Amino acid sequence: MSTHKVWVSVTSFVLSAMIGISPILSTATAQAEAAEPTVTMVSQEILTSGATLKKYVWKSTRNSKEITTNGNVVEVDLTNPNVKLDVMTGTNNQFTKKQSVLAMAKETKAVAGVNGDFYNTQAEGVPMGPEISNGQLMATPPYLPGFYSFALSKDNVPIVDLFTFAGSVTARDGAKFPLGGINKTYYWFEPGGEHSMVDAMFMYTNAWGQADRSNDGVTVPTEVLVQNNIITKINENTVIDMIAPKDGYILRTSGKAAEFVKQHMKVGDPLTADYQILPQDPNKTYDAKNFKMMIGGHTIMVDEGKPTEFSREVASLCCNRSRTALGYSKDQKTAYIITVDNSGDSKGLSMTELQQFMIKVGVWKGLNLDGGGSTQMVARPLGEFNPVLINKTETGIERKVVNGVGVYSTAPQGEVKGLFIQAPNVLFVNEQAPLNFKAYDEYYNPIATDKVAIPATWTAEAQSGSFKDNIFTPSKPGTAKVTAVSGKGSQSAEIEVAGRDQIANLKINAANIALTEGETYKLPVIATTKSGKTREVPPGLIEWEIIGMKAEVKDGLLKVNSLQGTTQAQLIARYDGYSTMLTIAVGKDKVWYDVDNYAVMTMSRALPQEVTASVYIKENEAKNKYLELNYDFTQGKGTKWAYADLDQGIQIEGEPQLIKMKVNGDESLNALKTEIKDNSGKVYYVEVVPSLNWKGWKLVSADLSEYNLKYPITVRNIYVVNEEIGQDERAAKGKVGIDDVTFSYKGQVNVPSKNSVNLTINKTAVSVNGKGMTLEQAPIIEKGNTLIPIRFVTDALGGTVRWDDKERKVTVIRGDKMVDLWVDNLDLIVNGQRITAEVAPKIMNNLTVVPLRILSENLGWKVTWDEKTKQITLQ
C-alpha cells in the first residue's frame, strides 16, 4: 500500500451558503420560478402573546412534475408589548462559539428562533454582517456591496436596508487612525480582492470568545489592550493571549496600522474610540445607536411587496434548497421569520421561488438569511417550557451556526387561561403511557406545575384502564376518557385505545434490511387505525416469531445469531392477535476488502490538483486493521474528490446485489461513493453514503441492482466527494475509516410448489397433479362466492395452515404471504392489511372452508373456472 500527502498553507475563503462576489444580477438570470405556484396554510398555533407559528405548503410544477415544499412562518406582532425580536449569539452570547439554533434558544429562553447571518465556514465562526443584540453593538457591517440587514428602531419599527461603518481611534497626541470594524474576521474587498486585514486596525471586544483574533497567516498582528480607555499592554508583532476584558477591548493592527501604534501609542496613554453604524444612503437618517436589534443577511428579496433585483450574486445560492428569510409587512406592524425545507418529500425552493413564497405569506420588504444546511427553525409548543426543532434539516443534523433571530416573551406571569392533557394520539391495550398535564396563562406562556397545584388527580371512566400516579394503562380497546383535576382546574381527554378490531394495518417497517450475522437491526412495528391514526406499537407489546434463521428480538431489536443454511427468513409480529409478516430473502456475503486478510493494492489520488489525499493502514483498540482515507479540500475550486484507488485488475465474482462496508464517519457531511466498472467498460458512480453525518463506525450499503451492470464488475476506488453546490456546508478536512468491503449476493424468496389442484363444486372428488383423491367436504357456492376446504388445498399448493382453537382462527402461510381468517368473521388480515370479504369462513363437517376469490387474490394462486363442468383448477 502506498501513501501520498502534500501540505498546503493558504486558507480558502468560503461563506456559509457560498456567497458570491460578482456584481448585481437580475432575477431573470436566476433559476426560473415554478409556474403558477400556490401557497396554502395548513395550520397555525399561538406560541406566546404576539407570536404565531403558521405552517404552509407550497405547490408548483418543475420539469412537468408537481412538487411540494413545506414552509414555516413565525409572525411577530411588533406592536405587542409582550413580545420582542432579538439576536441570539453562539454560546454565552459570544462569537467563535457556534451553537445549534435549538441550543441557543434554550440558553436564551427564546419562544422561537431561526438561524441567522452568513459566515465564513473556514474562519472562526462570526457573522459576515452587523449585529446588535439587546441594544448592544456586537459586530459591524463589512465594507462589501449588497449585503442587506434587518433592524428594529427604538420604536420597534422594522428596517431592511444597506448599512456601513465609520470609526476611528484617537491617540493622546491627537493622531487618528480609522477602524476597519468591530469583531470581524478576515475577508476580501470587492471588486479588487484586497485582504481586509492588510494595513488595517480592527477592534475586538469580550463578545469575541477566543484569544486568536482572525490570524489567517496573511498579516502579522501587533495588538493593543485597552481597559477603561487606557492602553495597558502593547504586543508588537504578536498576539495578546487573552480574550478582551469586559471593561475594554483589544486592537488588532498590521502594516500601516501597526506603524501608527508604534509611533503614537504607549502603555499608560489614554485612547479614545469613536464608531457608529450608518446607512449607505446618506439621505437616510436612521438612529442606529438606539437600534434594539440588528442582524446581517445577504441579498434583498422583496421590496414593496414585489420581487426585486438581487443585490448580491446568487448563482452560488442556486438550486432548490432549504432557505431562511426575514421580512416585515406593509404597515410595519408584523415581522415574518421564514424557513422552507429541502428534505424528504419537501423539495426546497429556488431563490426566485423564495421571493414568491415571501410575498404570498405577507412580506412587504425582506431579505434572505443563511440557508441550506444551516436552515433551522425552533418553536415552543403550547404549555411547554422548551422549544423543539420544527423543520426538517437538509443534512439530517442541526448545524452549529454563529447567530440567530430569537422571539422572546416579555409578558408578566398571568392568570391560568387553559389546561390540557398531553397524550399520544392513540394508545394500545396494556401500554404503560405517562400522561402529562400542562397549563398556560393568559399570555400563552407555560405555568410551572408547582404553581397550578400539581400533581393532578387522574381518573379513567368506565373501567377503561387504571392509573398509577400519571401512568395510564388501558385495559380494553375503544375510547378511554381520562380526567386530570388540579385545584380548581380540570381537563378531560378522550383517547383512542387500539386493539385488534381498531387496527386497519400493521407493518414491520424494515423492508430493505440486508441481514448479516452478528448485526442488530431495529424492527419498528407501525400500526394504523381505522380512524387513520398512525403510531409505533411499543416494542414490549409485540410478540415475535422468527422462521428460517437463528435470531432473537428483544425490545424491538433483532439480533442475527446465525444465517448458516438460511435462504429465507420470515419475521412475524403479533399485537393483540393481529399479525403481520416480513419475508427477507437471505443471500450470501463475501468479504472482498479487509486489511487484515483480503486487502488489495490501494493508492491515494485527489482532484483537482490543489486538493490533497492520503491513505494509511490504521489499527483500532481491538487490534483490527482498517484503511483510513485522509483529505484536505481547502484549496482548489469546484467539486473536489479524494480517492482510495484500488487494484482494478481484480474482478468481483458473480452478480452481487449490494456492496456493503464499515465506515468510520467524520461528521463532514461529504458524500462517500465508489466507482464500479462493468464488463462493457462503462463506469458507474455509486453513492454509498449521501452524507457522512455521524461519528464512529457504521455499516452502510448501496444497492447495485439499481444499475444496469454488465457482469463481471471491478471496483476502481472508494472516494470522498465534496460537491460544488453547498460546498461551504461541509467540512473541508477530515478522515474516513473503511473496512470489510463486502458484496452481497441476492437470495430468492422460496417459490411455492407448482402443483395443480382440480375441484368440482358440490363434489368430493379431487385430483392433485392428476392423481385422484376424495375430500371430506366438497366446495360449495354461497352468495355467489366459492368456498373451499382450506387445509387440503393449501397443503397441495405448497403452503402451511395453522389452527388456533381458542380464537377459531386459521393462518395460511404461502411464500411471502400470510393470511389470518376467523370463522364467521368477514374480516381477514393479509400481511398486516385488513380486508373485508363478502362471505365469512365457516366450519362444515369439522373442516374450515374459506372464500376462494379472496385467497387467490392474496396468496398468488392462479384460478381457472370451467362454467360448463363447474370445475375449478388451482395452480
PDB file of N, CA and C in Angstrom, residues 687-762:
ATOM      1  N   GLU A 687     -23.371   5.841  -5.147  1.00  0.00           N
ATOM      2  CA  GLU A 687     -23.383   6.562  -3.869  1.00  0.00           C
ATOM      3  C   GLU A 687     -23.588   5.574  -2.727  1.00  0.00           C
ATOM      4  N   VAL A 688     -22.592   5.462  -1.886  1.00  0.00           N
ATOM      5  CA  VAL A 688     -22.680   4.584  -0.713  1.00  0.00           C
ATOM      6  C   VAL A 688     -23.326   5.326   0.446  1.00  0.00           C
ATOM      7  N   VAL A 689     -22.911   6.565   0.646  1.00  0.00           N
ATOM      8  CA  VAL A 689     -23.442   7.396   1.727  1.00  0.00           C
ATOM      9  C   VAL A 689     -23.647   8.808   1.186  1.00  0.00           C
ATOM     10  N   PRO A 690     -24.868   9.346   1.176  1.00  0.00           N
ATOM     11  CA  PRO A 690     -25.061  10.706   0.672  1.00  0.00           C
ATOM     12  C   PRO A 690     -24.461  11.768   1.571  1.00  0.00           C
ATOM     13  N   SER A 691     -24.355  11.461   2.871  1.00  0.00           N
ATOM     14  CA  SER A 691     -23.828  12.452   3.809  1.00  0.00           C
ATOM     15  C   SER A 691     -23.174  11.742   4.987  1.00  0.00           C
ATOM     16  N   LEU A 692     -21.879  11.980   5.160  1.00  0.00           N
ATOM     17  CA  LEU A 692     -21.168  11.421   6.316  1.00  0.00           C
ATOM     18  C   LEU A 692     -21.515  12.270   7.537  1.00  0.00           C
ATOM     19  N   ASN A 693     -22.712  12.047   8.076  1.00  0.00           N
ATOM     20  CA  ASN A 693     -23.224  12.915   9.144  1.00  0.00           C
ATOM     21  C   ASN A 693     -23.176  12.251  10.511  1.00  0.00           C
ATOM     22  N   TRP A 694     -22.236  11.346  10.709  1.00  0.00           N
ATOM     23  CA  TRP A 694     -22.101  10.687  12.006  1.00  0.00           C
ATOM     24  C   TRP A 694     -20.620  10.502  12.328  1.00  0.00           C
ATOM     25  N   LYS A 695     -20.350  10.177  13.592  1.00  0.00           N
ATOM     26  CA  LYS A 695     -19.002   9.823  14.035  1.00  0.00           C
ATOM     27  C   LYS A 695     -19.028   8.406  14.566  1.00  0.00           C
ATOM     28  N   GLY A 696     -17.942   7.669  14.337  1.00  0.00           N
ATOM     29  CA  GLY A 696     -17.876   6.286  14.778  1.00  0.00           C
ATOM     30  C   GLY A 696     -18.169   5.333  13.637  1.00  0.00           C
ATOM     31  N   TRP A 697     -18.050   4.052  13.928  1.00  0.00           N
ATOM     32  CA  TRP A 697     -18.218   3.031  12.905  1.00  0.00           C
ATOM     33  C   TRP A 697     -19.678   2.723  12.653  1.00  0.00           C
ATOM     34  N   LYS A 698     -19.994   2.482  11.376  1.00  0.00           N
ATOM     35  CA  LYS A 698     -21.364   2.204  10.981  1.00  0.00           C
ATOM     36  C   LYS A 698     -21.336   1.343   9.717  1.00  0.00           C
ATOM     37  N   LEU A 699     -22.223   0.331   9.660  1.00  0.00           N
ATOM     38  CA  LEU A 699     -22.340  -0.493   8.464  1.00  0.00           C
ATOM     39  C   LEU A 699     -23.262   0.195   7.465  1.00  0.00           C
ATOM     40  N   VAL A 700     -22.771   0.429   6.251  1.00  0.00           N
ATOM     41  CA  VAL A 700     -23.565   1.098   5.220  1.00  0.00           C
ATOM     42  C   VAL A 700     -23.574   0.222   3.973  1.00  0.00           C
ATOM     43  N   SER A 701     -24.514   0.479   3.076  1.00  0.00           N
ATOM     44  CA  SER A 701     -24.614  -0.340   1.878  1.00  0.00           C
ATOM     45  C   SER A 701     -25.197   0.465   0.731  1.00  0.00           C
ATOM     46  N   ALA A 702     -24.978  -0.032  -0.482  1.00  0.00           N
ATOM     47  CA  ALA A 702     -25.567   0.551  -1.688  1.00  0.00           C
ATOM     48  C   ALA A 702     -26.109  -0.596  -2.537  1.00  0.00           C
ATOM     49  N   ASP A 703     -27.258  -0.362  -3.146  1.00  0.00           N
ATOM     50  CA  ASP A 703     -27.930  -1.377  -3.945  1.00  0.00           C
ATOM     51  C   ASP A 703     -27.434  -1.297  -5.391  1.00  0.00           C
ATOM     52  N   LEU A 704     -26.722  -2.318  -5.828  1.00  0.00           N
ATOM     53  CA  LEU A 704     -26.177  -2.334  -7.183  1.00  0.00           C
ATOM     54  C   LEU A 704     -27.218  -2.738  -8.217  1.00  0.00           C
ATOM     55  N   SER A 705     -28.317  -3.322  -7.748  1.00  0.00           N
ATOM     56  CA  SER A 705     -29.344  -3.767  -8.695  1.00  0.00           C
ATOM     57  C   SER A 705     -30.047  -2.591  -9.373  1.00  0.00           C
ATOM     58  N   GLU A 706     -29.852  -1.374  -8.836  1.00  0.00           N
ATOM     59  CA  GLU A 706     -30.448  -0.195  -9.456  1.00  0.00           C
ATOM     60  C   GLU A 706     -29.739   0.194 -10.751  1.00  0.00           C
ATOM     61  N   TYR A 707     -28.553  -0.395 -10.973  1.00  0.00           N
ATOM     62  CA  TYR A 707     -27.763  -0.046 -12.147  1.00  0.00           C
ATOM     63  C   TYR A 707     -27.813  -1.218 -13.138  1.00  0.00           C
ATOM     64  N   ASN A 708     -27.762  -0.877 -14.396  1.00  0.00           N
ATOM     65  CA  ASN A 708     -27.815  -1.905 -15.433  1.00  0.00           C
ATOM     66  C   ASN A 708     -26.401  -2.430 -15.707  1.00  0.00           C
ATOM     67  N   LEU A 709     -25.843  -3.118 -14.727  1.00  0.00           N
ATOM     68  CA  LEU A 709     -24.459  -3.559 -14.805  1.00  0.00           C
ATOM     69  C   LEU A 709     -24.319  -4.784 -15.695  1.00  0.00           C
ATOM     70  N   LYS A 710     -23.231  -4.804 -16.475  1.00  0.00           N
ATOM     71  CA  LYS A 710     -22.854  -5.984 -17.248  1.00  0.00           C
ATOM     72  C   LYS A 710     -21.728  -6.684 -16.477  1.00  0.00           C
ATOM     73  N   TYR A 711     -22.016  -7.871 -15.999  1.00  0.00           N
ATOM     74  CA  TYR A 711     -21.069  -8.570 -15.145  1.00  0.00           C
ATOM     75  C   TYR A 711     -20.047  -9.344 -15.981  1.00  0.00           C
ATOM     76  N   PRO A 712     -18.831  -9.568 -15.419  1.00  0.00           N
ATOM     77  CA  PRO A 712     -18.368  -9.231 -14.069  1.00  0.00           C
ATOM     78  C   PRO A 712     -17.981  -7.757 -13.962  1.00  0.00           C
ATOM     79  N   ILE A 713     -17.824  -7.289 -12.704  1.00  0.00           N
ATOM     80  CA  ILE A 713     -17.506  -5.894 -12.440  1.00  0.00           C
ATOM     81  C   ILE A 713     -16.176  -5.797 -11.700  1.00  0.00           C
ATOM     82  N   THR A 714     -15.616  -4.598 -11.704  1.00  0.00           N
ATOM     83  CA  THR A 714     -14.437  -4.296 -10.888  1.00  0.00           C
ATOM     84  C   THR A 714     -14.705  -3.026 -10.105  1.00  0.00           C
ATOM     85  N   VAL A 715     -14.035  -2.905  -8.955  1.00  0.00           N
ATOM     86  CA  VAL A 715     -14.145  -1.705  -8.120  1.00  0.00           C
ATOM     87  C   VAL A 715     -12.910  -0.851  -8.370  1.00  0.00           C
ATOM     88  N   ARG A 716     -13.118   0.309  -8.937  1.00  0.00           N
ATOM     89  CA  ARG A 716     -11.984   1.193  -9.255  1.00  0.00           C
ATOM     90  C   ARG A 716     -11.468   1.913  -8.022  1.00  0.00           C
ATOM     91  N   ASN A 717     -12.381   2.358  -7.156  1.00  0.00           N
ATOM     92  CA  ASN A 717     -11.955   3.127  -5.990  1.00  0.00           C
ATOM     93  C   ASN A 717     -13.124   3.322  -5.040  1.00  0.00           C
ATOM     94  N   ILE A 718     -12.801   3.819  -3.874  1.00  0.00           N
ATOM     95  CA  ILE A 718     -13.778   4.358  -2.920  1.00  0.00           C
ATOM     96  C   ILE A 718     -13.321   5.781  -2.647  1.00  0.00           C
ATOM     97  N   TYR A 719     -14.247   6.735  -2.667  1.00  0.00           N
ATOM     98  CA  TYR A 719     -13.789   8.113  -2.583  1.00  0.00           C
ATOM     99  C   TYR A 719     -14.771   9.007  -1.822  1.00  0.00           C
ATOM    100  N   VAL A 720     -14.208  10.082  -1.288  1.00  0.00           N
ATOM    101  CA  VAL A 720     -14.976  11.143  -0.641  1.00  0.00           C
ATOM    102  C   VAL A 720     -15.115  12.280  -1.635  1.00  0.00           C
ATOM    103  N   VAL A 721     -16.341  12.821  -1.764  1.00  0.00           N
ATOM    104  CA  VAL A 721     -16.558  13.915  -2.713  1.00  0.00           C
ATOM    105  C   VAL A 721     -17.263  15.072  -2.013  1.00  0.00           C
ATOM    106  N   ASN A 722     -16.773  16.263  -2.299  1.00  0.00           N
ATOM    107  CA  ASN A 722     -17.358  17.497  -1.788  1.00  0.00           C
ATOM    108  C   ASN A 722     -17.891  18.270  -2.990  1.00  0.00           C
ATOM    109  N   GLU A 723     -19.212  18.128  -3.246  1.00  0.00           N
ATOM    110  CA  GLU A 723     -19.816  18.752  -4.426  1.00  0.00           C
ATOM    111  C   GLU A 723     -19.735  20.274  -4.351  1.00  0.00           C
ATOM    112  N   GLU A 724     -19.660  20.907  -5.529  1.00  0.00           N
ATOM    113  CA  GLU A 724     -19.523  22.362  -5.573  1.00  0.00           C
ATOM    114  C   GLU A 724     -20.730  23.064  -4.964  1.00  0.00           C
ATOM    115  N   ILE A 725     -21.931  22.563  -5.259  1.00  0.00           N
ATOM    116  CA  ILE A 725     -23.130  23.173  -4.697  1.00  0.00           C
ATOM    117  C   ILE A 725     -23.207  22.856  -3.212  1.00  0.00           C
ATOM    118  N   GLY A 726     -23.319  23.883  -2.393  1.00  0.00           N
ATOM    119  CA  GLY A 726     -23.392  23.694  -0.945  1.00  0.00           C
ATOM    120  C   GLY A 726     -22.071  23.286  -0.328  1.00  0.00           C
ATOM    121  N   GLN A 727     -20.973  23.536  -1.029  1.00  0.00           N
ATOM    122  CA  GLN A 727     -19.669  23.071  -0.579  1.00  0.00           C
ATOM    123  C   GLN A 727     -19.278  23.647   0.779  1.00  0.00           C
ATOM    124  N   ASP A 728     -19.651  24.876   1.003  1.00  0.00           N
ATOM    125  CA  ASP A 728     -19.296  25.524   2.265  1.00  0.00           C
ATOM    126  C   ASP A 728     -19.941  24.852   3.465  1.00  0.00           C
ATOM    127  N   GLU A 729     -20.982  24.077   3.225  1.00  0.00           N
ATOM    128  CA  GLU A 729     -21.715  23.485   4.328  1.00  0.00           C
ATOM    129  C   GLU A 729     -21.096  22.174   4.806  1.00  0.00           C
ATOM    130  N   ARG A 730     -20.016  21.761   4.141  1.00  0.00           N
ATOM    131  CA  ARG A 730     -19.371  20.514   4.507  1.00  0.00           C
ATOM    132  C   ARG A 730     -17.941  20.784   4.946  1.00  0.00           C
ATOM    133  N   ALA A 731     -17.396  19.896   5.766  1.00  0.00           N
ATOM    134  CA  ALA A 731     -16.037  20.073   6.270  1.00  0.00           C
ATOM    135  C   ALA A 731     -15.036  19.955   5.124  1.00  0.00           C
ATOM    136  N   ALA A 732     -14.029  20.814   5.139  1.00  0.00           N
ATOM    137  CA  ALA A 732     -13.016  20.803   4.092  1.00  0.00           C
ATOM    138  C   ALA A 732     -11.880  19.838   4.408  1.00  0.00           C
ATOM    139  N   LYS A 733     -11.757  19.435   5.644  1.00  0.00           N
ATOM    140  CA  LYS A 733     -10.719  18.484   6.048  1.00  0.00           C
ATOM    141  C   LYS A 733     -11.364  17.364   6.844  1.00  0.00           C
ATOM    142  N   GLY A 734     -10.799  16.183   6.713  1.00  0.00           N
ATOM    143  CA  GLY A 734     -11.327  15.080   7.502  1.00  0.00           C
ATOM    144  C   GLY A 734     -10.643  13.781   7.177  1.00  0.00           C
ATOM    145  N   LYS A 735     -11.107  12.730   7.822  1.00  0.00           N
ATOM    146  CA  LYS A 735     -10.580  11.392   7.555  1.00  0.00           C
ATOM    147  C   LYS A 735     -11.690  10.382   7.793  1.00  0.00           C
ATOM    148  N   VAL A 736     -11.747   9.399   6.909  1.00  0.00           N
ATOM    149  CA  VAL A 736     -12.805   8.403   6.928  1.00  0.00           C
ATOM    150  C   VAL A 736     -12.177   7.020   7.004  1.00  0.00           C
ATOM    151  N   GLY A 737     -12.649   6.187   7.911  1.00  0.00           N
ATOM    152  CA  GLY A 737     -12.189   4.816   8.014  1.00  0.00           C
ATOM    153  C   GLY A 737     -13.043   3.896   7.155  1.00  0.00           C
ATOM    154  N   ILE A 738     -12.416   2.931   6.500  1.00  0.00           N
ATOM    155  CA  ILE A 738     -13.124   1.984   5.637  1.00  0.00           C
ATOM    156  C   ILE A 738     -12.631   0.578   5.955  1.00  0.00           C
ATOM    157  N   ASP A 739     -13.563  -0.346   6.129  1.00  0.00           N
ATOM    158  CA  ASP A 739     -13.185  -1.714   6.463  1.00  0.00           C
ATOM    159  C   ASP A 739     -14.256  -2.680   5.974  1.00  0.00           C
ATOM    160  N   ASP A 740     -13.861  -3.917   5.786  1.00  0.00           N
ATOM    161  CA  ASP A 740     -14.772  -5.015   5.455  1.00  0.00           C
ATOM    162  C   ASP A 740     -15.700  -4.677   4.291  1.00  0.00           C
ATOM    163  N   VAL A 741     -15.083  -4.326   3.142  1.00  0.00           N
ATOM    164  CA  VAL A 741     -15.894  -4.116   1.940  1.00  0.00           C
ATOM    165  C   VAL A 741     -16.421  -5.487   1.512  1.00  0.00           C
ATOM    166  N   THR A 742     -17.736  -5.611   1.462  1.00  0.00           N
ATOM    167  CA  THR A 742     -18.380  -6.908   1.276  1.00  0.00           C
ATOM    168  C   THR A 742     -19.392  -6.836   0.146  1.00  0.00           C
ATOM    169  N   PHE A 743     -19.483  -7.906  -0.624  1.00  0.00           N
ATOM    170  CA  PHE A 743     -20.510  -7.993  -1.656  1.00  0.00           C
ATOM    171  C   PHE A 743     -21.553  -9.006  -1.227  1.00  0.00           C
ATOM    172  N   SER A 744     -22.826  -8.605  -1.364  1.00  0.00           N
ATOM    173  CA  SER A 744     -23.945  -9.469  -1.008  1.00  0.00           C
ATOM    174  C   SER A 744     -24.611  -9.967  -2.279  1.00  0.00           C
ATOM    175  N   TYR A 745     -24.862 -11.248  -2.296  1.00  0.00           N
ATOM    176  CA  TYR A 745     -25.470 -11.878  -3.464  1.00  0.00           C
ATOM    177  C   TYR A 745     -26.923 -12.191  -3.148  1.00  0.00           C
ATOM    178  N   LYS A 746     -27.777 -11.793  -4.045  1.00  0.00           N
ATOM    179  CA  LYS A 746     -29.215 -11.808  -3.817  1.00  0.00           C
ATOM    180  C   LYS A 746     -29.741 -13.206  -3.548  1.00  0.00           C
ATOM    181  N   GLY A 747     -30.546 -13.294  -2.524  1.00  0.00           N
ATOM    182  CA  GLY A 747     -31.260 -14.531  -2.255  1.00  0.00           C
ATOM    183  C   GLY A 747     -32.611 -14.497  -2.955  1.00  0.00           C
ATOM    184  N   GLN A 748     -33.287 -15.606  -2.930  1.00  0.00           N
ATOM    185  CA  GLN A 748     -34.583 -15.703  -3.581  1.00  0.00           C
ATOM    186  C   GLN A 748     -35.629 -16.130  -2.569  1.00  0.00           C
ATOM    187  N   VAL A 749     -36.770 -15.455  -2.600  1.00  0.00           N
ATOM    188  CA  VAL A 749     -37.890 -15.907  -1.781  1.00  0.00           C
ATOM    189  C   VAL A 749     -38.303 -17.286  -2.283  1.00  0.00           C
ATOM    190  N   ASN A 750     -38.490 -18.202  -1.342  1.00  0.00           N
ATOM    191  CA  ASN A 750     -38.839 -19.567  -1.713  1.00  0.00           C
ATOM    192  C   ASN A 750     -40.103 -19.576  -2.556  1.00  0.00           C
ATOM    193  N   VAL A 751     -40.015 -20.251  -3.705  1.00  0.00           N
ATOM    194  CA  VAL A 751     -41.159 -20.318  -4.617  1.00  0.00           C
ATOM    195  C   VAL A 751     -42.022 -21.514  -4.241  1.00  0.00           C
ATOM    196  N   PRO A 752     -43.307 -21.283  -3.972  1.00  0.00           N
ATOM    197  CA  PRO A 752     -44.186 -22.410  -3.639  1.00  0.00           C
ATOM    198  C   PRO A 752     -44.257 -23.404  -4.798  1.00  0.00           C
ATOM    199  N   SER A 753     -44.677 -24.623  -4.469  1.00  0.00           N
ATOM    200  CA  SER A 753     -44.761 -25.675  -5.482  1.00  0.00           C
ATOM    201  C   SER A 753     -45.748 -25.290  -6.582  1.00  0.00           C
ATOM    202  N   LYS A 754     -45.518 -25.824  -7.758  1.00  0.00           N
ATOM    203  CA  LYS A 754     -46.392 -25.528  -8.896  1.00  0.00           C
ATOM    204  C   LYS A 754     -47.382 -26.670  -9.141  1.00  0.00           C
ATOM    205  N   ASN A 755     -47.883 -27.242  -8.079  1.00  0.00           N
ATOM    206  CA  ASN A 755     -48.884 -28.304  -8.211  1.00  0.00           C
ATOM    207  C   ASN A 755     -50.157 -27.766  -8.827  1.00  0.00           C
ATOM    208  N   SER A 756     -50.947 -28.665  -9.346  1.00  0.00           N
ATOM    209  CA  SER A 756     -52.236 -28.323  -9.921  1.00  0.00           C
ATOM    210  C   SER A 756     -53.322 -29.094  -9.195  1.00  0.00           C
ATOM    211  N   VAL A 757     -54.351 -28.374  -8.720  1.00  0.00           N
ATOM    212  CA  VAL A 757     -55.444 -28.986  -7.974  1.00  0.00           C
ATOM    213  C   VAL A 757     -56.744 -28.744  -8.739  1.00  0.00           C
ATOM    214  N   ASN A 758     -57.479 -29.803  -8.983  1.00  0.00           N
ATOM    215  CA  ASN A 758     -58.771 -29.699  -9.662  1.00  0.00           C
ATOM    216  C   ASN A 758     -59.888 -30.064  -8.697  1.00  0.00           C
ATOM    217  N   LEU A 759     -60.856 -29.157  -8.515  1.00  0.00           N
ATOM    218  CA  LEU A 759     -62.009 -29.378  -7.653  1.00  0.00           C
ATOM    219  C   LEU A 759     -63.271 -29.109  -8.445  1.00  0.00           C
ATOM    220  N   THR A 760     -64.348 -29.713  -8.004  1.00  0.00           N
ATOM    221  CA  THR A 760     -65.640 -29.506  -8.660  1.00  0.00           C
ATOM    222  C   THR A 760     -66.670 -29.136  -7.607  1.00  0.00           C
ATOM    223  N   ILE A 761     -67.483 -28.112  -7.925  1.00  0.00           N
ATOM    224  CA  ILE A 761     -68.492 -27.647  -6.985  1.00  0.00           C
ATOM    225  C   ILE A 761     -69.422 -28.815  -6.622  1.00  0.00           C
ATOM    226  N   ASN A 762     -69.641 -28.943  -5.291  1.00  0.00           N
ATOM    227  CA  ASN A 762     -70.556 -29.937  -4.710  1.00  0.00           C
ATOM    228  C   ASN A 762     -70.112 -31.387  -4.928  1.00  0.00           C
TER     229      ASN A 762
END
